[in-house]
Amino acid sequence: TVAAPAHCGGIPVYGIPGTNQERTFLACKPDAVQRGLVGDIIQRFEKRGYKLVGLKMVWPSETMAAEHYADLKKKPFFPGLVKFFSSGPIVCMCWEGKDIIKQGRQMLGETQPLASKPGSIRGDYSIDLGRNICHGSDSPEAAEHELKMWFPEGVSDYSKSVDAWVYE
Ligand code: ADP
């Protein structure tokens, strides 16, 4: 068994041993907040059956934005990305459910809005690469790192009786 970090209510950040229940970090970027898309984004995951276990608004500093996107620091667009990500509040979310890391990415769409299918969040609401509305962890390792960074205080560990109607 994997030791469960205390900040995650006893469940390991990116998985519950013996199941494919995962947790991921999703965020509504500053453009989503400004455009009033937060409720819609949350509703898509709720309606699908995923469980919201962490939710808060944070206005990231440039330091936090740079840390969040540290993997991209050599890219030419990095300074603009950091400036944008710290330009206003974001909504930080931790979602839990079967295959949520991969499914979350599919629900977001592709990084490039032009390649994002209608029906995905980016495919429905975005046009430009640098204003693509939402963020989602792209691997279990990224989910663990990002959840530790954005939810150091932990998330809410609770069960939902409706899960018997979501999972067989
Ligand atoms: P994703 O957000 O889909 O995981 P990346 O981690 O590759 O994609 O990039 C992070 C964010 O940086 C993207 O969501 C996008 O807003 C921005 N970005 C990526 N590539 C470019 C680029 N070539 N020019 C400008 N912004 C970019």
PDB file of C-alpha atoms and ligand atoms in Angstrom:
ATOM      1  CA  THR A   1       0.000   0.000   0.000  1.00  0.00           C
ATOM      2  CA  VAL A   2       1.013   3.559  -0.694  1.00  0.00           C
ATOM      3  CA  ALA A   3       1.342   5.908   2.272  1.00  0.00           C
ATOM      4  CA  ALA A   4      -1.427   8.492   2.209  1.00  0.00           C
ATOM      5  CA  PRO A   5      -0.279  12.112   2.531  1.00  0.00           C
ATOM      6  CA  ALA A   6      -2.087  13.853   5.389  1.00  0.00           C
ATOM      7  CA  HIS A   7      -3.056  16.798   3.188  1.00  0.00           C
ATOM      8  CA  CYS A   8      -5.275  14.593   1.079  1.00  0.00           C
ATOM      9  CA  GLY A   9      -7.678  13.262   3.663  1.00  0.00           C
ATOM     10  CA  GLY A  10      -5.987   9.887   3.826  1.00  0.00           C
ATOM     11  CA  ILE A  11      -6.333   9.121   0.131  1.00  0.00           C
ATOM     12  CA  PRO A  12      -3.091   9.365  -1.873  1.00  0.00           C
ATOM     13  CA  VAL A  13      -3.196  12.416  -4.074  1.00  0.00           C
ATOM     14  CA  TYR A  14      -3.198  10.642  -7.397  1.00  0.00           C
ATOM     15  CA  GLY A  15      -4.822   7.359  -6.606  1.00  0.00           C
ATOM     16  CA  ILE A  16      -6.657   5.071  -4.266  1.00  0.00           C
ATOM     17  CA  PRO A  17      -4.723   1.787  -4.092  1.00  0.00           C
ATOM     18  CA  GLY A  18      -6.499  -1.113  -5.784  1.00  0.00           C
ATOM     19  CA  THR A  19      -8.868   1.119  -7.743  1.00  0.00           C
ATOM     20  CA  ASN A  20      -8.519   3.484 -10.659  1.00  0.00           C
ATOM     21  CA  GLN A  21     -10.030   6.315  -8.653  1.00  0.00           C
ATOM     22  CA  GLU A  22      -7.755   9.317  -9.105  1.00  0.00           C
ATOM     23  CA  ARG A  23      -7.564  12.962  -8.137  1.00  0.00           C
ATOM     24  CA  THR A  24      -6.502  15.744 -10.453  1.00  0.00           C
ATOM     25  CA  PHE A  25      -5.912  19.482 -10.355  1.00  0.00           C
ATOM     26  CA  LEU A  26      -8.079  21.534 -12.685  1.00  0.00           C
ATOM     27  CA  ALA A  27      -8.178  25.320 -12.798  1.00  0.00           C
ATOM     28  CA  CYS A  28     -10.333  27.982 -14.394  1.00  0.00           C
ATOM     29  CA  LYS A  29      -7.726  30.457 -15.664  1.00  0.00           C
ATOM     30  CA  PRO A  30      -8.134  34.249 -15.298  1.00  0.00           C
ATOM     31  CA  ASP A  31      -9.946  34.457 -18.670  1.00  0.00           C
ATOM     32  CA  ALA A  32     -12.584  31.927 -17.518  1.00  0.00           C
ATOM     33  CA  VAL A  33     -13.227  33.939 -14.346  1.00  0.00           C
ATOM     34  CA  GLN A  34     -13.474  37.209 -16.266  1.00  0.00           C
ATOM     35  CA  ARG A  35     -15.793  35.713 -18.859  1.00  0.00           C
ATOM     36  CA  GLY A  36     -18.139  34.153 -16.302  1.00  0.00           C
ATOM     37  CA  LEU A  37     -17.452  30.550 -17.311  1.00  0.00           C
ATOM     38  CA  VAL A  38     -16.633  29.116 -13.872  1.00  0.00           C
ATOM     39  CA  GLY A  39     -20.112  27.731 -13.199  1.00  0.00           C
ATOM     40  CA  ASP A  40     -20.319  26.086 -16.605  1.00  0.00           C
ATOM     41  CA  ILE A  41     -16.922  24.431 -16.196  1.00  0.00           C
ATOM     42  CA  ILE A  42     -17.787  23.071 -12.741  1.00  0.00           C
ATOM     43  CA  GLN A  43     -21.173  21.876 -13.969  1.00  0.00           C
ATOM     44  CA  ARG A  44     -19.659  19.805 -16.777  1.00  0.00           C
ATOM     45  CA  PHE A  45     -17.619  17.733 -14.321  1.00  0.00           C
ATOM     46  CA  GLU A  46     -20.461  17.508 -11.778  1.00  0.00           C
ATOM     47  CA  LYS A  47     -22.939  16.360 -14.409  1.00  0.00           C
ATOM     48  CA  ARG A  48     -20.566  13.725 -15.692  1.00  0.00           C
ATOM     49  CA  GLY A  49     -20.446  12.211 -12.212  1.00  0.00           C
ATOM     50  CA  TYR A  50     -17.076  13.360 -10.907  1.00  0.00           C
ATOM     51  CA  LYS A  51     -16.697  14.430  -7.296  1.00  0.00           C
ATOM     52  CA  LEU A  52     -15.498  17.928  -6.375  1.00  0.00           C
ATOM     53  CA  VAL A  53     -13.238  17.571  -3.348  1.00  0.00           C
ATOM     54  CA  GLY A  54     -11.399  20.920  -3.407  1.00  0.00           C
ATOM     55  CA  LEU A  55     -12.469  24.396  -4.574  1.00  0.00           C
ATOM     56  CA  LYS A  56     -11.104  27.884  -3.981  1.00  0.00           C
ATOM     57  CA  MET A  57     -10.311  31.197  -5.680  1.00  0.00           C
ATOM     58  CA  VAL A  58      -6.680  32.295  -5.643  1.00  0.00           C
ATOM     59  CA  TRP A  59      -5.015  35.299  -7.259  1.00  0.00           C
ATOM     60  CA  PRO A  60      -1.612  33.805  -8.127  1.00  0.00           C
ATOM     61  CA  SER A  61       1.540  35.858  -7.694  1.00  0.00           C
ATOM     62  CA  GLU A  62       4.021  35.844 -10.584  1.00  0.00           C
ATOM     63  CA  THR A  63       6.165  33.513  -8.448  1.00  0.00           C
ATOM     64  CA  MET A  64       3.298  31.023  -8.081  1.00  0.00           C
ATOM     65  CA  ALA A  65       2.504  31.243 -11.787  1.00  0.00           C
ATOM     66  CA  ALA A  66       6.163  30.623 -12.672  1.00  0.00           C
ATOM     67  CA  GLU A  67       6.297  27.647 -10.304  1.00  0.00           C
ATOM     68  CA  HIS A  68       3.084  26.201 -11.724  1.00  0.00           C
ATOM     69  CA  TYR A  69       4.465  26.417 -15.271  1.00  0.00           C
ATOM     70  CA  ALA A  70       8.112  25.670 -14.312  1.00  0.00           C
ATOM     71  CA  ASP A  71       8.351  22.952 -17.006  1.00  0.00           C
ATOM     72  CA  LEU A  72       7.869  25.635 -19.666  1.00  0.00           C
ATOM     73  CA  LYS A  73      10.393  28.175 -18.373  1.00  0.00           C
ATOM     74  CA  LYS A  74      12.643  27.875 -21.437  1.00  0.00           C
ATOM     75  CA  LYS A  75       9.799  28.537 -23.883  1.00  0.00           C
ATOM     76  CA  PRO A  76       9.666  31.943 -25.563  1.00  0.00           C
ATOM     77  CA  PHE A  77       6.045  32.413 -24.480  1.00  0.00           C
ATOM     78  CA  PHE A  78       6.844  31.782 -20.770  1.00  0.00           C
ATOM     79  CA  PRO A  79       6.991  35.456 -19.635  1.00  0.00           C
ATOM     80  CA  GLY A  80       3.621  36.184 -21.274  1.00  0.00           C
ATOM     81  CA  LEU A  81       2.132  33.028 -19.794  1.00  0.00           C
ATOM     82  CA  VAL A  82       3.267  33.960 -16.277  1.00  0.00           C
ATOM     83  CA  LYS A  83       1.941  37.478 -16.695  1.00  0.00           C
ATOM     84  CA  PHE A  84      -1.414  36.217 -17.913  1.00  0.00           C
ATOM     85  CA  PHE A  85      -1.778  33.512 -15.235  1.00  0.00           C
ATOM     86  CA  SER A  86      -1.143  36.072 -12.498  1.00  0.00           C
ATOM     87  CA  SER A  87      -3.303  38.790 -14.085  1.00  0.00           C
ATOM     88  CA  GLY A  88      -6.387  37.963 -11.993  1.00  0.00           C
ATOM     89  CA  PRO A  89      -7.928  35.320  -9.789  1.00  0.00           C
ATOM     90  CA  ILE A  90      -8.154  31.703 -10.872  1.00  0.00           C
ATOM     91  CA  VAL A  91     -10.448  28.985  -9.531  1.00  0.00           C
ATOM     92  CA  CYS A  92      -8.527  25.981  -8.216  1.00  0.00           C
ATOM     93  CA  MET A  93     -10.316  22.647  -8.177  1.00  0.00           C
ATOM     94  CA  CYS A  94      -9.527  19.120  -7.121  1.00  0.00           C
ATOM     95  CA  TRP A  95     -11.739  16.559  -8.851  1.00  0.00           C
ATOM     96  CA  GLU A  96     -11.929  12.886  -7.990  1.00  0.00           C
ATOM     97  CA  GLY A  97     -13.155   9.891  -9.965  1.00  0.00           C
ATOM     98  CA  LYS A  98     -12.354   7.020 -12.271  1.00  0.00           C
ATOM     99  CA  ASP A  99      -9.714   8.003 -14.849  1.00  0.00           C
ATOM    100  CA  ILE A 100     -10.260  11.699 -14.027  1.00  0.00           C
ATOM    101  CA  ILE A 101      -6.735  12.697 -15.064  1.00  0.00           C
ATOM    102  CA  LYS A 102      -7.193  11.483 -18.654  1.00  0.00           C
ATOM    103  CA  GLN A 103     -10.907  12.230 -18.864  1.00  0.00           C
ATOM    104  CA  GLY A 104     -10.326  15.719 -17.481  1.00  0.00           C
ATOM    105  CA  ARG A 105      -7.845  16.438 -20.260  1.00  0.00           C
ATOM    106  CA  GLN A 106     -10.331  15.172 -22.839  1.00  0.00           C
ATOM    107  CA  MET A 107     -13.064  17.384 -21.417  1.00  0.00           C
ATOM    108  CA  LEU A 108     -10.688  20.373 -21.599  1.00  0.00           C
ATOM    109  CA  GLY A 109      -9.833  19.743 -25.254  1.00  0.00           C
ATOM    110  CA  GLU A 110      -6.449  20.221 -26.916  1.00  0.00           C
ATOM    111  CA  THR A 111      -3.896  22.843 -25.849  1.00  0.00           C
ATOM    112  CA  GLN A 112      -4.531  24.597 -29.170  1.00  0.00           C
ATOM    113  CA  PRO A 113      -8.170  25.797 -29.363  1.00  0.00           C
ATOM    114  CA  LEU A 114      -8.204  25.289 -33.151  1.00  0.00           C
ATOM    115  CA  ALA A 115      -7.573  21.570 -32.599  1.00  0.00           C
ATOM    116  CA  SER A 116     -10.195  21.313 -29.830  1.00  0.00           C
ATOM    117  CA  LYS A 117     -13.447  19.636 -30.807  1.00  0.00           C
ATOM    118  CA  PRO A 118     -16.738  21.451 -30.190  1.00  0.00           C
ATOM    119  CA  GLY A 119     -18.149  19.890 -27.028  1.00  0.00           C
ATOM    120  CA  SER A 120     -14.867  20.295 -25.173  1.00  0.00           C
ATOM    121  CA  ILE A 121     -14.380  23.318 -22.928  1.00  0.00           C
ATOM    122  CA  ARG A 122     -11.656  24.838 -25.091  1.00  0.00           C
ATOM    123  CA  GLY A 123     -13.530  23.840 -28.262  1.00  0.00           C
ATOM    124  CA  ASP A 124     -16.636  25.622 -27.055  1.00  0.00           C
ATOM    125  CA  TYR A 125     -15.180  28.730 -25.440  1.00  0.00           C
ATOM    126  CA  SER A 126     -11.740  29.621 -26.753  1.00  0.00           C
ATOM    127  CA  ILE A 127     -10.015  30.843 -29.900  1.00  0.00           C
ATOM    128  CA  ASP A 128      -6.431  31.789 -28.956  1.00  0.00           C
ATOM    129  CA  LEU A 129      -3.752  29.520 -27.479  1.00  0.00           C
ATOM    130  CA  GLY A 130      -2.859  32.022 -24.765  1.00  0.00           C
ATOM    131  CA  ARG A 131      -6.514  32.402 -23.686  1.00  0.00           C
ATOM    132  CA  ASN A 132      -7.587  28.775 -23.542  1.00  0.00           C
ATOM    133  CA  ILE A 133      -9.723  29.029 -20.388  1.00  0.00           C
ATOM    134  CA  CYS A 134      -8.696  26.070 -18.305  1.00  0.00           C
ATOM    135  CA  HIS A 135      -5.803  24.031 -16.947  1.00  0.00           C
ATOM    136  CA  GLY A 136      -5.677  20.321 -16.171  1.00  0.00           C
ATOM    137  CA  SER A 137      -2.892  18.075 -14.873  1.00  0.00           C
ATOM    138  CA  ASP A 138      -1.555  15.930 -17.715  1.00  0.00           C
ATOM    139  CA  SER A 139      -0.210  12.945 -15.705  1.00  0.00           C
ATOM    140  CA  PRO A 140      -0.455  11.366 -12.246  1.00  0.00           C
ATOM    141  CA  GLU A 141       2.927  12.908 -11.386  1.00  0.00           C
ATOM    142  CA  ALA A 142       1.752  16.373 -12.466  1.00  0.00           C
ATOM    143  CA  ALA A 143      -1.523  15.925 -10.538  1.00  0.00           C
ATOM    144  CA  GLU A 144       0.333  15.066  -7.350  1.00  0.00           C
ATOM    145  CA  HIS A 145       2.754  17.976  -7.745  1.00  0.00           C
ATOM    146  CA  GLU A 146       0.042  20.505  -8.613  1.00  0.00           C
ATOM    147  CA  LEU A 147      -2.353  19.369  -5.862  1.00  0.00           C
ATOM    148  CA  LYS A 148       0.422  19.699  -3.293  1.00  0.00           C
ATOM    149  CA  MET A 149       1.214  23.160  -4.607  1.00  0.00           C
ATOM    150  CA  TRP A 150      -2.339  24.550  -4.822  1.00  0.00           C
ATOM    151  CA  PHE A 151      -3.975  22.638  -1.959  1.00  0.00           C
ATOM    152  CA  PRO A 152      -1.258  22.394   0.728  1.00  0.00           C
ATOM    153  CA  GLU A 153      -4.030  22.565   3.339  1.00  0.00           C
ATOM    154  CA  GLY A 154      -5.674  19.441   1.905  1.00  0.00           C
ATOM    155  CA  VAL A 155      -8.998  18.685   0.275  1.00  0.00           C
ATOM    156  CA  SER A 156     -12.305  17.268   1.509  1.00  0.00           C
ATOM    157  CA  ASP A 157     -12.500  13.524   1.768  1.00  0.00           C
ATOM    158  CA  TYR A 158     -16.162  12.515   1.668  1.00  0.00           C
ATOM    159  CA  SER A 159     -18.373   9.936   0.021  1.00  0.00           C
ATOM    160  CA  LYS A 160     -21.417  10.497  -2.187  1.00  0.00           C
ATOM    161  CA  SER A 161     -24.304   8.064  -2.053  1.00  0.00           C
ATOM    162  CA  VAL A 162     -25.017   8.739  -5.740  1.00  0.00           C
ATOM    163  CA  ASP A 163     -21.749   7.002  -6.644  1.00  0.00           C
ATOM    164  CA  ALA A 164     -23.676   3.701  -6.717  1.00  0.00           C
ATOM    165  CA  TRP A 165     -25.546   5.176  -9.725  1.00  0.00           C
ATOM    166  CA  VAL A 166     -22.385   6.435 -11.405  1.00  0.00           C
ATOM    167  CA  TYR A 167     -20.152   3.376 -11.031  1.00  0.00           C
ATOM    168  CA  GLU A 168     -21.126  -0.288 -11.573  1.00  0.00           C
TER     169      GLU A 168
HETATM  170  P1  ADP B   1      -1.767  22.526 -21.532  1.00  0.00           P
HETATM  171  O1  ADP B   1      -2.300  23.736 -20.827  1.00  0.00           O
HETATM  172  O2  ADP B   1      -2.746  21.987 -22.541  1.00  0.00           O
HETATM  173  O3  ADP B   1      -1.274  21.457 -20.574  1.00  0.00           O
HETATM  174  P2  ADP B   1       1.041  23.292 -22.010  1.00  0.00           P
HETATM  175  O4  ADP B   1       1.365  22.792 -20.642  1.00  0.00           O
HETATM  176  O5  ADP B   1       1.881  22.831 -23.153  1.00  0.00           O
HETATM  177  O6  ADP B   1      -0.496  22.976 -22.402  1.00  0.00           O
HETATM  178  O7  ADP B   1       1.084  24.881 -22.019  1.00  0.00           O
HETATM  179  C1  ADP B   1       0.561  25.608 -20.942  1.00  0.00           C
HETATM  180  C2  ADP B   1      -0.197  26.801 -21.462  1.00  0.00           C
HETATM  181  O8  ADP B   1       0.720  27.693 -22.109  1.00  0.00           O
HETATM  182  C3  ADP B   1      -1.229  26.462 -22.535  1.00  0.00           C
HETATM  183  O9  ADP B   1      -2.480  26.077 -21.981  1.00  0.00           O
HETATM  184  C4  ADP B   1      -1.325  27.757 -23.309  1.00  0.00           C
HETATM  185  O10 ADP B   1      -2.212  28.670 -22.671  1.00  0.00           O
HETATM  186  C5  ADP B   1       0.089  28.311 -23.210  1.00  0.00           C
HETATM  187  N1  ADP B   1       0.857  27.989 -24.427  1.00  0.00           N
HETATM  188  C6  ADP B   1       1.288  26.772 -24.805  1.00  0.00           C
HETATM  189  N2  ADP B   1       1.975  26.836 -25.966  1.00  0.00           N
HETATM  190  C7  ADP B   1       1.986  28.155 -26.315  1.00  0.00           C
HETATM  191  C8  ADP B   1       2.530  28.885 -27.417  1.00  0.00           C
HETATM  192  N3  ADP B   1       3.216  28.280 -28.393  1.00  0.00           N
HETATM  193  N4  ADP B   1       2.317  30.224 -27.441  1.00  0.00           N
HETATM  194  C9  ADP B   1       1.630  30.844 -26.468  1.00  0.00           C
HETATM  195  N5  ADP B   1       1.087  30.211 -25.389  1.00  0.00           N
HETATM  196  C10 ADP B   1       1.264  28.889 -25.325  1.00  0.00           C
END
